[in-house]
Structure formats: structure tokens, C-alpha cells
Amino acid sequence: MRDVAVIGASMSKFGQREAWLQELLAQAGTACLRDGNVDPEEIEHLYVSNMASGEFEGQTGASNALAHDIGVLPAFTQRVDQTSSSGGAGIYTAWQSIASGTSDMTLLVGGEKMTHRSTSETTDIIASVTHPVEYKHGVTLPSFAGLTARLYLDTYDAPRESLATVAVKNHRNGVDNPHAQFRKEVDTETVLNSPIVADPLRLYDFCPITDGSSALLFCPLEDAAQYTEDYVSIAGIGGATDTHVVHERTDPTTMGGVVESGQQAYEMSDYYPEDIDVAELHDMFTILEFLQSEGLGFFDPGQAWKATQNGETASDGQLPINTSGGLKSKGHPLGATGVAQGYEIYKQLIDDAGPRQVEADVGLACNVGGFGNCVTTVIMEDER
Amino acid sequence: MRDVAVIGASMSKFGQREAWLQELLAQAGTACLRDGNVDPEEIEHLYVSNMASGEFEGQTGASNALAHDIGVLPAFTQRVDQTSSSGGAGIYTAWQSIASGTSDMTLLVGGEKMTHRSTSETTDIIASVTHPVEYKHGVTLPSFAGLTARLYLDTYDAPRESLATVAVKNHRNGVDNPHAQFRKEVDTETVLNSPIVADPLRLYDFCPITDGSSALLFCPLEDAAQYTEDYVSIAGIGGATDTHVVHERTDPTTMGGVVESGQQAYEMSDYYPEDIDVAELHDMFTILEFLQSEGLGFFDPGQAWKATQNGETASDGQLPINTSGGLKSKGHPLGATGVAQGYEIYKQLIDDAGPRQVEADVGLACNVGGFGNCVTTVIMEDER
């Protein structure tokens, strides 16, 4: 298996965009080729991470259209869908294409266009990932988040305020991210007084609905220096699945897919939780940041809320989490999110994160689909 | 790169099915595990080829649901979408997962549930693969097929009847396929007198709308004999893309993706057109069988119609094409089709094709998405 490098990255502005998906994908794709100093003709594989362009826009065949639009024909191309973790699954597939020796240059572009639909339509499209029986009984993803948050607070005697800390921290980080949807700080009081969505979670515990795109460029590690000085390696990667029916899980505060994919990535990289310098976690709901940082072994079960309250996961803490602002303030264009997590880790490792810069040689990104149904965890390492 | 074997295959009945996609996928998946003598726990990667379960059924996350349903958790899983060539792209991805060393046992399941929607709704969903400008001007896939058929007939001075020969041959083959949607012969007159859809093509020049599923099981070639005596190898594989906008192609009677993916597969396998003993081509429209058999080098440009009329591609001919009945009589459940092509080639190579059996050591399958927008060509070889 060949070692794999990331040699370029790009991100379009996340938020409400006056552009269709194909335009968003082309923006990120073209910018990424430029960033990696790679000509379109060099691309052998093109993967597009996208959950639902057919449902949102009535347009399918996104990968073929993008291949045409950015001039990478006749590259092999396909859409990778793993619902809201399509971006992470795209990293997995792109990595596999280089590792296998099938492709010597792979471009991954993730994107979603969502804000032109009403909130109820969008919620309906996203809810289609859950089990139809759970969904028909009204248990959507926000409901699961509320139930799980309640269970976590009760089990670990954590105060409601601790969840708000995640929102406050990630909004703080988002201020420094020019691509973020929301670049404004919020205080604990604002979070705690925002309207209830799924008790105990309130509006500010949720990520917004977002349009956006992001891209990463992969090649064999041994070729990376030909293109750029700024490259990182994929040190480890893992992908795993948990039950489709959430109520079948023994302990809903443990995300099996996070634990399993993390273990795979740790084993492959020979880096372990204590070696990680910076992490991007999938904070679609504030509670998820606790569950993932515990599932990945950053903190013992029931300890993440304390660590967060103590500032350990802030940008100046021991393990900065979601320096990008996370899904919470950066936004969550489904198919783009996992790719954008990779973008942030790449930028942090090559010391190009501007005002968000932290000291980091090894970074981790964890992208979650459904309510922990599918998870990809990737560990990147500075190779300069 | 490791050599890859196919050690099992399955297919559910194609046609109008009283079952949702998840049930169809589970049927094929479970049957395939049984066919390959593999326990669910051994599956490390699960790929689901499906174009549009969200659009057809309002249900997404199909790969996670299937992983749960057939008991392969916590396998890495994702949906592979390349529109109507999703099955071929699934074979490519499954092959890549074994070749790379990432997975030691990969299950691929393709499926689509379509017949519960009206023909106009279905046509609308399928038309979403074309370029929006072409589509809005009324140029859907059947229109492209009609225009291209007219051009082919004019360019090569071929009679209208030659197209009918494809339908007659494939319907004849379908009679012997217990999984086929239509198991009845048609005569030339019936084809030529059927209602016009897109001149010069008539109803019997088109494949039907179909529900169904199919699966294939992959492992390293060196491990195959542990599981079964009946295994074949992936001798060569190629994937390529052509323009999204069809009118930008220099010569519409040449499918660039077919030519390119075929060349890749030939080069990798070191088998060439004259070495192929049996082939499954993507005859969504009769004209496509001519274009593909020429693009793959079985016949010179403009010669396929003569070869077909002379019986060279019939089951007792020199190069049997679509012994399964092809999309024409077997049916075309989008995501299942490429996988089912692989099923037929596998069955032919292990001498388990029943009354359809031909003599074959090397077989080829070519799966086409859009109007030649994305193509995967795979060459399999009997390894017993």
C-alpha cells in the first residue's frame, strides 16, 4: 500500500450562496488544483462528496458534470454518498485510490446546496437518513440529540451550561475563519435563552443550514515534493458503521462508529489520543463534540464536559478542538463538511491557518453521518 | 497492487417487485454471502450501488441501512453513485478496496426500486443526469438515442431493421434467464411496428423500467480458493468520463468513455478484443449495443450492425453479446445493472449459466451512465 499525501486544499465561502451546486463544486475544485500546482489533465480520479443534489436541486450526475466543468476528462469519477459524512467517506475513497496505485493524482470535491429550500423541506431530506419507523414516530436527528444530551447530563451529572460552552467556544473560533457562515461571538446566556428545539437543546446548540464546497488534492507521498513544499501525509484512517436503528444501541452516549474508526486510524498511524495536537469534530449538535472527544479517547467517559468548561479544547488549550469554528459556526453543507474538516487540519499542519493558527504536527478529523451511523476518522501529519 | 477475485454472485428477480429498496438489497446481499460461503462478520467493506433512492422512495443512507440489515457492522460502507453506471463504478470501487489492501473481503450490492412511480416521474428523475440546458430544451436520453441512431444509420448506410435485430436477439436470450423481467421472444415485425418513441427508435428499442438487485463478493485472488472452487479474477478494469454536455462531442457515434475505459481494461489485462469470449453491453437503447461493440473494438466502426445481422453476437455466434438478455429484456434497475452484468459474466465463466451457457474463459462487461457520460469496463477471467 502506498503512502498518501495531501498537497492542496480549498474552501468556498460557507453560508447562503447565490450559486447552484455545480458552480460551488467548480469553485472549490479549480481553486484546489491551483493551490496544489496541478494541471487539470493530471487528475486521474475525481470524487464528489454530496448527499442529495437530486433531492435538493433535481440535478444528478454531479461528478460527471464537475469533471466536464473543470476540464479533468476523461478521469474516472463518481459521487460518494455516506449522508452527512460523505466528505469523510470521500477522503477514505480518495486515499484508497492513491494507496492502491490506481490513481497518481486524485481530486476530491465536496459540496451541498441547501438554503434555497425551506427549513421543513431540508429537515425532511436530512431525516430520510434515519430508519423509517423511527422517523415516522417523530424521532428525527434533533430528537435523538435532545434525548442523548439529556441522558449524558443525567449520567455524568453535567450542568446544562457545559453544552453551551461548546457553542460559545466554536463561535469564538469562527470569528477568525473567513469562510465561516457565522462570524460572531455568542455568550452563554444567549445560548441558554435561545428557543428550545429538542429539550434540553436550544437553537444555539444546533449547526445552521448551509451552502458551500471544499476540496482536497491527493497524490503518492513520494511525489508530493514535486508539486509543493506544503504537504501532509495521511498517517491513519478508519471508517466504521453503527446500527441504522438508533434505539438498538446499548449505550447511546457511546458512538460505536467513532470508537471503531478512531481505533483503526490510531492503529494505522501509530499515533494515539495523546499525540493529537488539533482536532476537527462533527459538532452538528453541541452534545456530539462531547461524545466524539470521549469516543476518540481524548477524555474519559463523562469527562469531556469538564475539559471543555476548563478551556482545554479552546484554541489556547491543550487540545484545540474545532479551530475552524466547527459545524456550529462555520456551517454544515452536508457533503462538504468532512472535506472542510480535512481543509482545516491541512491548513493547521502547514502553518497557514492565519489568526486561527495553533501549534500542531499531528491532526485528526472525525466526520459523522446520521446519528453516528457512519463515521470516518483521519489522522494527518506534517511531513515538511 | 493485489490481484482481486470474485468469489460469489447473486441476483434477485428483475421486474415489478412488491418490495422496497432495502428489502431488495438485503435479498441480494444475503444470497451473495451464502453463494460465496462467507459469514457476514468477515465483510470489511460494503458498497451499495444506487442512483436515486432519495428521489424514488424518500429514503437515503441505503448503505448504512443495509450494513445493519444483513449484519455486517461495523464494516466501512458507502453508496456509490455514477447514475445508471453506478453498478460498474461499484465494481471499480470494490476492486480498489481489495487491490489496495484496505479490505480483505468486500461485498458490493446494487439495486433500484422504480416501478412504483409513474413513467413520467421516473423519466424526470433519470433525465436529471443530463445537462440542465439540454434537458430544458427537451433533449432527454431517449432523444439523444434517437438522434444518434439516425446519424449511425445514415453514416453507415445501415437499415432500420438492423437495430431491431438487437431487440430480437436479446429478447431471445432473456427467455432463458429466470431473473429477466421479460421472458418472451419478439419478432422483427413487432419491433418495427411498435409505437415511435424517438424517431427512428420505437418502443421495443428501449429497455423497461425495473426493480431489482444484484451482488458480487470480492477478496484477494490468493485467498479465493479458501472459500470456493468457483472464482474468477478481475483481469482488467477501466473507468472514464465523457462530456456532460452531449452536443460538445465531435462524433456522437463514438462513445469516448467506452473507448477510453476499454483501452484501460485491455492494457491492464493484456487481453484484447479478439480474446473476449462473451460480453455484457449496456443496451439501454438498441443503438447503444452497436456503439459499444465498436467502441470496444469488437467490430470496426460501422460494422457492428452487419455482424449483429449475421448472427455473430447471438449465443451461438463468435462473440455472444448479452447472453443475459441485456437491459432490453432483463430490465434496468439503474444501480443494479452494472452489478448484474458482472453476475452474468461470472456465471458464464464458472459454467453455471444454465441454458444460457456459452464457452468462455474471458468475459467483458461495459456499464454506461448518462448518454456515455461515465463508463466502467471490466474484464474477468476464469481462474479454475
Coordinates of C-alpha atoms in Angstrom, one line a residue, chain A residues 1 45 47 51 54-55 58-61 63-65 67-68 73-83 89 92-93 95-97 99-102 125 128-132 239-245 248 260 373-374 376, chain B residues 1 45 47 51 54-55 58-61 63-65 67-68 73-83 89 92-93 95-97 99-102 125 128-132 239-245 248 260 373-374 376:
Chain A
M1 CA 0.0 0.0 0.0
H45 CA -9.7 10.2 -10.3
Y47 CA -14.6 12.1 -6.4
M51 CA -25.6 13.6 -0.2
G54 CA -31.1 15.2 -6.7
E55 CA -33.4 15.9 -3.8
G58 CA -33.3 17.9 -9.2
Q59 CA -29.9 17.6 -10.6
T60 CA -27.9 14.3 -10.5
G61 CA -24.7 13.2 -12.2
S63 CA -19.4 14.1 -10.6
N64 CA -19.6 13.8 -14.4
A65 CA -20.8 17.4 -14.6
A67 CA -15.3 16.6 -14.5
H68 CA -16.6 18.4 -17.6
L73 CA -12.0 14.5 -18.6
P74 CA -11.6 11.5 -19.1
A75 CA -10.8 11.0 -15.4
F76 CA -12.7 8.2 -13.6
T77 CA -15.3 9.9 -11.4
Q78 CA -18.1 9.0 -9.1
R79 CA -20.2 10.5 -6.3
V80 CA -19.5 9.3 -2.8
D81 CA -22.6 9.4 -0.5
Q82 CA -22.5 8.5 3.1
T83 CA -25.1 11.1 4.1
A89 CA -16.0 8.8 3.1
Y92 CA -11.3 7.5 2.5
T93 CA -12.1 6.7 -1.1
W95 CA -6.9 7.9 -0.1
Q96 CA -7.7 4.3 -1.3
S97 CA -7.4 5.3 -4.9
A99 CA -2.9 3.8 -1.8
S100 CA -3.9 1.1 -4.3
G101 CA -1.8 2.5 -7.1
T102 CA -4.9 3.0 -9.3
I125 CA -34.5 15.5 3.2
S128 CA -34.5 10.4 5.2
V129 CA -31.2 9.0 6.6
T130 CA -32.9 7.7 9.7
H131 CA -34.8 4.5 10.0
P132 CA -38.3 5.0 8.5
G239 CA -14.2 4.0 8.6
A240 CA -17.0 2.2 10.5
T241 CA -20.7 1.8 10.8
D242 CA -23.1 1.6 13.7
T243 CA -26.8 0.4 13.8
H244 CA -29.2 2.1 11.4
V245 CA -31.9 1.9 14.2
E248 CA -30.8 -0.8 19.2
E260 CA -14.1 1.8 15.9
N373 CA -24.4 5.7 11.8
C374 CA -21.3 6.1 9.6
T376 CA -14.7 8.3 9.1
Chain B
M1 CA -1.5 -3.8 -6.1
H45 CA -16.2 -3.1 3.2
Y47 CA -20.6 -0.8 -1.2
M51 CA -28.6 6.2 -8.1
G54 CA -33.9 9.5 -2.1
E55 CA -35.7 10.6 -5.2
G58 CA -37.6 9.4 0.1
Q59 CA -35.1 7.1 1.9
T60 CA -31.4 7.8 2.0
G61 CA -28.5 6.2 3.9
S63 CA -25.6 1.5 2.6
N64 CA -25.8 2.1 6.4
A65 CA -29.2 0.5 6.5
A67 CA -25.0 -3.0 6.7
H68 CA -27.4 -3.1 9.7
L73 CA -21.5 -3.9 11.2
P74 CA -19.1 -2.2 11.8
A75 CA -17.9 -2.6 8.1
F76 CA -16.9 0.6 6.3
T77 CA -19.8 1.3 3.9
Q78 CA -20.8 3.9 1.4
R79 CA -23.1 4.4 -1.5
V80 CA -21.5 4.6 -5.0
D81 CA -23.4 6.8 -7.5
Q82 CA -22.5 7.2 -11.1
T83 CA -26.1 7.4 -12.3
A89 CA -18.5 2.2 -10.6
Y92 CA -14.4 -0.4 -9.7
T93 CA -14.5 0.7 -6.1
W95 CA -11.9 -3.9 -6.7
Q96 CA -9.9 -0.9 -5.5
S97 CA -10.7 -1.7 -1.9
A99 CA -6.4 -4.2 -4.6
S100 CA -5.2 -1.5 -2.1
G101 CA -5.0 -4.0 0.8
T102 CA -7.6 -1.9 2.7
I125 CA -35.6 11.5 -12.2
S128 CA -31.7 14.8 -14.1
V129 CA -28.4 13.3 -15.2
T130 CA -28.3 15.3 -18.4
H131 CA -27.1 18.9 -18.6
P132 CA -29.9 21.2 -17.4
G239 CA -13.3 3.8 -15.8
A240 CA -13.6 7.0 -17.8
T241 CA -15.8 10.1 -18.3
D242 CA -17.0 11.9 -21.4
T243 CA -18.5 15.4 -21.7
H244 CA -21.6 16.2 -19.6
V245 CA -23.0 18.2 -22.5
E248 CA -19.9 19.1 -27.4
E260 CA -11.0 5.0 -23.0
N373 CA -21.1 10.2 -19.7
C374 CA -19.4 7.7 -17.4
T376 CA -16.7 1.3 -16.5

